[in-house]
Amino acid sequence: MIIHLKPNVSVDRASQLAKENKAFHVTNGDTQILVTGSGIKEVPQSLVEHTDQYWVFPNDMQLSSRKYQNEKREVSIGNVKIGGTNNNTIVIAGPCSVESEEQIRMSSQLLIKNGLTTLRGGCYKPRTSPYSFQGMGLDGLKLLAKMREEFGLTVITEARDATHIDEIIEYTDVIQVGAKAMYDQGILRACSKIKKPVLIKRGFGTTLQEFVQSAEFVLSGGNENVILCERGLRTFETGTRFTLDLCGVAWLQEHTNLPIILDPSHAMGYAYGVPALSKACTAMGIDGLLIEVHPDPSVAKSDASQQLDHAQFEKLLAELKPVANSVGYNII
Amino acid sequence: MIIHLKPNVSVDRASQLAKENKAFHVTNGDTQILVTGSGIKEVPQSLVEHTDQYWVFPNDMQLSSRKYQNEKREVSIGNVKIGGTNNNTIVIAGPCSVESEEQIRMSSQLLIKNGLTTLRGGCYKPRTSPYSFQGMGLDGLKLLAKMREEFGLTVITEARDATHIDEIIEYTDVIQVGAKAMYDQGILRACSKIKKPVLIKRGFGTTLQEFVQSAEFVLSGGNENVILCERGLRTFETGTRFTLDLCGVAWLQEHTNLPIILDPSHAMGYAYGVPALSKACTAMGIDGLLIEVHPDPSVAKSDASQQLDHAQFEKLLAELKPVANSVGYNII
Amino acid sequence: MIIHLKPNVSVDRASQLAKENKAFHVTNGDTQILVTGSGIKEVPQSLVEHTDQYWVFPNDMQLSSRKYQNEKREVSIGNVKIGGTNNNTIVIAGPCSVESEEQIRMSSQLLIKNGLTTLRGGCYKPRTSPYSFQGMGLDGLKLLAKMREEFGLTVITEARDATHIDEIIEYTDVIQVGAKAMYDQGILRACSKIKKPVLIKRGFGTTLQEFVQSAEFVLSGGNENVILCERGLRTFETGTRFTLDLCGVAWLQEHTNLPIILDPSHAMGYAYGVPALSKACTAMGIDGLLIEVHPDPSVAKSDASQQLDHAQFEKLLAELKPVANSVGYNII
Amino acid sequence: MIIHLKPNVSVDRASQLAKENKAFHVTNGDTQILVTGSGIKEVPQSLVEHTDQYWVFPNDMQLSSRKYQNEKREVSIGNVKIGGTNNNTIVIAGPCSVESEEQIRMSSQLLIKNGLTTLRGGCYKPRTSPYSFQGMGLDGLKLLAKMREEFGLTVITEARDATHIDEIIEYTDVIQVGAKAMYDQGILRACSKIKKPVLIKRGFGTTLQEFVQSAEFVLSGGNENVILCERGLRTFETGTRFTLDLCGVAWLQEHTNLPIILDPSHAMGYAYGVPALSKACTAMGIDGLLIEVHPDPSVAKSDASQQLDHAQFEKLLAELKPVANSVGYNII
């Protein structure tokens, strides 16, 4: 249940009422809001007099639900506003992993050349083997920060586990919760205490309901800037790396109020399919794309097969614009 | 292995050579072709003198493979040509099931009004329960034939099992092999002996490789007019009915030479998501869409939740055209 | 809804009432039974006076349901009774495919030597490629019949599609509906008109509910001798061929009254895992096992990797007996 | 590649060689061992003179592989040895969540009464919703420690994320890495630095290969005491909670040298199926079972439907013993 308290209830009083009712307390503008589990179907007796408005829900998709707030939330990624009524499809691009200053600078220059604003690059790689390249760690974060400084780019990178979440929060503009970390409450709770945008990737074995509930961890802790990112399910099909779930995207668009960014690169796993998939995603009227691009994919230290080279990327970008326009959106 | 025999080899001689080598014999224009299993990597001694050209393959995707024929095959659905270099996205529409003459006439009129040519409607429904509506059977086929007569439409319907495949072949213009029947050799072999187009739906538990090999049953029997139709996989996600595999579509576009039609209605299972998904499919540059539309979905005898009503369908059609155009295709 | 009609209602009258109410009519001993869809929750007015007893159901699992008949059904496979209160675990064995008279005689001798009664062997193989070995067809069926004659064995083989179901019914003692044919109504309806036992394999992409509803096709047509066979789901895991669903077996034991036979060979896909899996299955208190065994697996024309050789099979059989005994069952 | 260095190479020298070759350095008894990625197929030049023996691998399953060490590893859980040649099937039992001192004492008494030694109970629950019961946290850990003190029990509990892994390591005897945390390198690396046994649960969307590679994170860090725990995959089947992958267990038994414990409770999700599944697991000759049991499942704060009550548990325990014996194992 979500309860909007009456305007005369102070922040402190709201906080106290939350504690007494084992509820979460969040503030939206001047509105004090309590959120309980969805099992609560009637306003608790002690809250009746303080309640301005309330919503009951069939399950724990509450703050993220269109039943609560029908308008899509707006989130700012640097100077770019997505969601809301902006009809922007932001293209976030960069290499799978930050590998060197030279490499990440080339990626930054590619973005600038094409009028893009937001650079991705992994520093803590969630590799499944201890014997693979694990990412540059803090050194990588510092390179991303340097690119921000040098080019005025917004940077996004992934938290692999809770041990380095503080560094990620310090060095980057948008925090990415990786697919393998989607259930990581250490990360989610840390992200709920800040105001920087959080992009949560759907786990490849995760239901839509669970995916949205991960967003509820962040929203109920007080951070409204949550973006959902679908990046493919693990299915029996092995001809492609994962199976991008666009039926799920239609479901998210219908049921949730959160902006949605799609990652065709990880879903497909092969560069040849990224352009067609990117167009498919764009035609759904989505808020952004995450695309992996590398100065020379053949020598990439991770995910070599799925990264576009710069020429392929620029060709794709040109092709995406009319597709976005055909559904009333702009590539930005 | 595919072997193109020399021009001087007669049809009868080719047929005899096929038998001697346990190969399939198909004819393409004047070319006599033998097809063996892909395990054969060298031209058999007795065929060397008759061989004009040959191809070896890593697996049994042979006639359908881009390695054999890189150009996409062209197939005619009534007067509409798809595949090849036509860049047409045909919209095939109609109700899930043929339910009555009145209903199927309303569907036909909807198509005519919107300049469409091809009517779908199920007569033998592959229901999973014996207690559900099983379709009108032969009576339904006759209604479809009547609509063809009356409106000049092309009709397509589904074969559920081999017991009525002869009726389907007799009464319809395009034979649909349903997802649950994709492995049905009784149906596939019957379809390989005719020249009418065959649309094969991918089983929801079927790999891409197996899907294409179903097409090989038809192609190796001598029918070149095969269309592939992706309609969603069964995954762990139950918020939607199935999971449309657009990564798989990218794979098919890359590896096969067959036209591809997509079915967003069955994949999604809910009308609300069909428009966004249809746009996604269209933006991939595909050869057609199968969309379920019913004069009054609320009373439909099967798949009520996923059928569009006429107004929703016309709105979607208007929205699809610019999307198709944005990737160089035309809705037809 | 299932309705037991009063004893004074004749077979003909019952048949007429069924037609009037669009219900199935089956007879169990002297009891005339009508079965409607599960959507019917109240006895139709015209049937009230004829109704002795009735059952309503939440879904179309009706005749197979423990809610209707709590005792497990008994089915005879030759002279062996399974299900009911027999606590027999029948071991059905033989090669994947019948390949030659010599081969199938060696398999028969293996069974006889080990006191087993039921021989399996595929004649119409549901291969996914037209270029693979497709089975001996009718010649294979005749070899199975010869083995029955010669050794007094019971034989079971698989129907691949409806075009040869009459042959299968004529030549074999138990009709196997293959996993890929589980939805094939041509096969299921043909099997519902006979009294020979029908073993239905679960499709690898099929839910438990759909699986049991396939049995309802046979049961509602009048054949009570239905056996369910779990043989593995297709999942993302590719280290093994399929994923044997023993949770599903526990579900079937709880909810249905049908005997259950398991097929560890197809599930595993590798001979090394068949013994451990067979023991796991047996410890659940099941009614039978289907095990692939071949005189020389290395030269088998299909499924070479998963077939045991004779020595491995005999070792397994010896190990299975104490496991069966430990849960109160007998290997037979 | 795994390299056993010659006996004359000191620990310090080995450590230095590891650094120079970007390898992991572990010690087994007196043997100094280097482990590189499996991409290395030849002993690096600088190591040739120090190499006593080496193994190359087709993939990153190295220390855990039967190709490296064919004998199953032995791990001690309190006084109980599993794996090796012990043929013990340890039954670890207790409630899903530690809820109160009274509850966990009743569970402890149940174990003692039945001669069992190892108590499970969740303190940090990896719930998918922020609005569900999240576990007692540190208070729960202290209750488990109290039970150890009071009853001499060994205790095992789950790490949810890296923020509390130090507490878990301090308070418990066996560290459980939960299914949702299986990729959590924060947890895995912390576990690799200790000697307490680590039980890693397989993620429900995780391949066998990835599962074993999680163990490699712990093994390559220097902790040899790793146990694998299969607890069910997420598949399309929703009649049961998950799908226990016993084919996968056969694969693990064939390919890895690690002890295996199975968790039928989470796989099934319903108490009715736990006994039959537990017997199935036991008949495979496994090293242990994790079974959820609660004094009163109907009031449990999590996973109420799948927990056995005490009477059901004692009945099951009695039934398991002969099954274990039938395959040469002992329930302990």
PDB file of C-alpha atoms in Angstrom, chain D residues 32-127:
ATOM      1  CA  GLN D  32      53.184 -25.562  -4.531  1.00  0.00           C
ATOM      2  CA  ILE D  33      50.686 -25.167  -7.346  1.00  0.00           C
ATOM      3  CA  LEU D  34      50.259 -22.502 -10.027  1.00  0.00           C
ATOM      4  CA  VAL D  35      47.016 -22.104 -11.960  1.00  0.00           C
ATOM      5  CA  THR D  36      46.737 -20.037 -15.129  1.00  0.00           C
ATOM      6  CA  GLY D  37      43.819 -19.590 -17.488  1.00  0.00           C
ATOM      7  CA  SER D  38      42.991 -22.637 -19.580  1.00  0.00           C
ATOM      8  CA  GLY D  39      44.059 -20.748 -22.697  1.00  0.00           C
ATOM      9  CA  ILE D  40      47.658 -21.520 -21.742  1.00  0.00           C
ATOM     10  CA  LYS D  41      48.417 -24.877 -23.340  1.00  0.00           C
ATOM     11  CA  GLU D  42      52.189 -25.044 -22.899  1.00  0.00           C
ATOM     12  CA  VAL D  43      54.308 -24.505 -19.809  1.00  0.00           C
ATOM     13  CA  PRO D  44      55.722 -20.956 -20.015  1.00  0.00           C
ATOM     14  CA  GLN D  45      59.438 -20.971 -20.763  1.00  0.00           C
ATOM     15  CA  SER D  46      60.397 -19.419 -17.424  1.00  0.00           C
ATOM     16  CA  LEU D  47      58.576 -22.180 -15.532  1.00  0.00           C
ATOM     17  CA  VAL D  48      59.850 -25.205 -17.387  1.00  0.00           C
ATOM     18  CA  GLU D  49      62.753 -25.807 -15.047  1.00  0.00           C
ATOM     19  CA  HIS D  50      60.517 -25.593 -11.956  1.00  0.00           C
ATOM     20  CA  THR D  51      57.721 -27.795 -13.258  1.00  0.00           C
ATOM     21  CA  ASP D  52      57.193 -31.213 -11.783  1.00  0.00           C
ATOM     22  CA  GLN D  53      53.886 -32.092 -13.451  1.00  0.00           C
ATOM     23  CA  TYR D  54      51.234 -30.181 -15.368  1.00  0.00           C
ATOM     24  CA  TRP D  55      47.723 -30.505 -16.771  1.00  0.00           C
ATOM     25  CA  VAL D  56      46.077 -28.686 -19.669  1.00  0.00           C
ATOM     26  CA  PHE D  57      42.316 -28.191 -19.908  1.00  0.00           C
ATOM     27  CA  PRO D  58      39.789 -27.450 -22.639  1.00  0.00           C
ATOM     28  CA  ASN D  59      38.107 -24.831 -20.427  1.00  0.00           C
ATOM     29  CA  ASP D  60      38.361 -23.081 -17.062  1.00  0.00           C
ATOM     30  CA  MET D  61      37.109 -26.052 -15.050  1.00  0.00           C
ATOM     31  CA  GLN D  62      40.547 -26.924 -13.739  1.00  0.00           C
ATOM     32  CA  LEU D  63      41.120 -27.491 -10.005  1.00  0.00           C
ATOM     33  CA  SER D  64      37.595 -28.905  -9.739  1.00  0.00           C
ATOM     34  CA  SER D  65      38.087 -31.261 -12.650  1.00  0.00           C
ATOM     35  CA  ARG D  66      38.362 -35.046 -12.565  1.00  0.00           C
ATOM     36  CA  LYS D  67      41.033 -34.621 -15.204  1.00  0.00           C
ATOM     37  CA  TYR D  68      43.196 -32.990 -12.585  1.00  0.00           C
ATOM     38  CA  GLN D  69      42.201 -35.027  -9.556  1.00  0.00           C
ATOM     39  CA  ASN D  70      40.055 -38.044 -10.188  1.00  0.00           C
ATOM     40  CA  GLU D  71      39.256 -38.799  -6.548  1.00  0.00           C
ATOM     41  CA  LYS D  72      36.324 -36.937  -5.027  1.00  0.00           C
ATOM     42  CA  ARG D  73      37.516 -34.359  -2.511  1.00  0.00           C
ATOM     43  CA  GLU D  74      36.754 -34.868   1.153  1.00  0.00           C
ATOM     44  CA  VAL D  75      35.253 -32.032   3.170  1.00  0.00           C
ATOM     45  CA  SER D  76      34.502 -31.992   6.889  1.00  0.00           C
ATOM     46  CA  ILE D  77      31.254 -30.542   8.137  1.00  0.00           C
ATOM     47  CA  GLY D  78      31.863 -30.459  11.861  1.00  0.00           C
ATOM     48  CA  ASN D  79      32.745 -34.036  12.738  1.00  0.00           C
ATOM     49  CA  VAL D  80      31.144 -35.504   9.642  1.00  0.00           C
ATOM     50  CA  LYS D  81      33.333 -36.221   6.670  1.00  0.00           C
ATOM     51  CA  ILE D  82      31.643 -36.165   3.291  1.00  0.00           C
ATOM     52  CA  GLY D  83      33.048 -36.864  -0.132  1.00  0.00           C
ATOM     53  CA  GLY D  84      36.263 -38.815  -0.472  1.00  0.00           C
ATOM     54  CA  THR D  85      35.493 -42.465   0.076  1.00  0.00           C
ATOM     55  CA  ASN D  86      33.191 -41.865   3.010  1.00  0.00           C
ATOM     56  CA  ASN D  87      29.888 -42.675   1.294  1.00  0.00           C
ATOM     57  CA  ASN D  88      28.049 -40.458   3.730  1.00  0.00           C
ATOM     58  CA  THR D  89      24.862 -38.615   2.822  1.00  0.00           C
ATOM     59  CA  ILE D  90      24.628 -35.885   5.440  1.00  0.00           C
ATOM     60  CA  VAL D  91      21.141 -34.539   6.155  1.00  0.00           C
ATOM     61  CA  ILE D  92      21.329 -30.836   6.939  1.00  0.00           C
ATOM     62  CA  ALA D  93      18.005 -29.548   8.180  1.00  0.00           C
ATOM     63  CA  GLY D  94      16.305 -26.585   9.732  1.00  0.00           C
ATOM     64  CA  PRO D  95      13.906 -23.796   8.955  1.00  0.00           C
ATOM     65  CA  CYS D  96      14.055 -21.531   5.932  1.00  0.00           C
ATOM     66  CA  SER D  97      14.546 -18.521   8.233  1.00  0.00           C
ATOM     67  CA  VAL D  98      15.679 -18.178  11.808  1.00  0.00           C
ATOM     68  CA  GLU D  99      12.604 -16.503  13.297  1.00  0.00           C
ATOM     69  CA  SER D 100      13.009 -16.696  17.078  1.00  0.00           C
ATOM     70  CA  GLU D 101      15.035 -18.416  19.751  1.00  0.00           C
ATOM     71  CA  GLU D 102      12.134 -20.716  20.544  1.00  0.00           C
ATOM     72  CA  GLN D 103      11.738 -21.759  16.949  1.00  0.00           C
ATOM     73  CA  ILE D 104      15.402 -22.421  16.261  1.00  0.00           C
ATOM     74  CA  ARG D 105      15.734 -24.348  19.539  1.00  0.00           C
ATOM     75  CA  MET D 106      12.873 -26.623  18.514  1.00  0.00           C
ATOM     76  CA  SER D 107      14.647 -27.237  15.222  1.00  0.00           C
ATOM     77  CA  SER D 108      17.884 -27.980  17.075  1.00  0.00           C
ATOM     78  CA  GLN D 109      16.146 -30.432  19.351  1.00  0.00           C
ATOM     79  CA  LEU D 110      14.646 -32.178  16.338  1.00  0.00           C
ATOM     80  CA  LEU D 111      18.128 -32.694  14.905  1.00  0.00           C
ATOM     81  CA  ILE D 112      19.579 -33.973  18.183  1.00  0.00           C
ATOM     82  CA  LYS D 113      16.663 -36.339  18.683  1.00  0.00           C
ATOM     83  CA  ASN D 114      17.309 -37.821  15.262  1.00  0.00           C
ATOM     84  CA  GLY D 115      21.071 -38.053  15.577  1.00  0.00           C
ATOM     85  CA  LEU D 116      21.760 -35.305  13.077  1.00  0.00           C
ATOM     86  CA  THR D 117      24.560 -32.802  13.444  1.00  0.00           C
ATOM     87  CA  THR D 118      24.090 -29.812  11.157  1.00  0.00           C
ATOM     88  CA  LEU D 119      21.563 -27.000  11.443  1.00  0.00           C
ATOM     89  CA  ARG D 120      20.570 -24.660   8.635  1.00  0.00           C
ATOM     90  CA  GLY D 121      18.634 -21.413   9.018  1.00  0.00           C
ATOM     91  CA  GLY D 122      18.575 -18.200   7.002  1.00  0.00           C
ATOM     92  CA  CYS D 123      19.427 -14.870   8.651  1.00  0.00           C
ATOM     93  CA  TYR D 124      19.926 -12.618   5.614  1.00  0.00           C
ATOM     94  CA  LYS D 125      17.132 -13.606   3.268  1.00  0.00           C
ATOM     95  CA  PRO D 126      17.614 -12.845  -0.425  1.00  0.00           C
ATOM     96  CA  ARG D 127      13.993 -11.816  -0.883  1.00  0.00           C
TER      97      ARG D 127
END
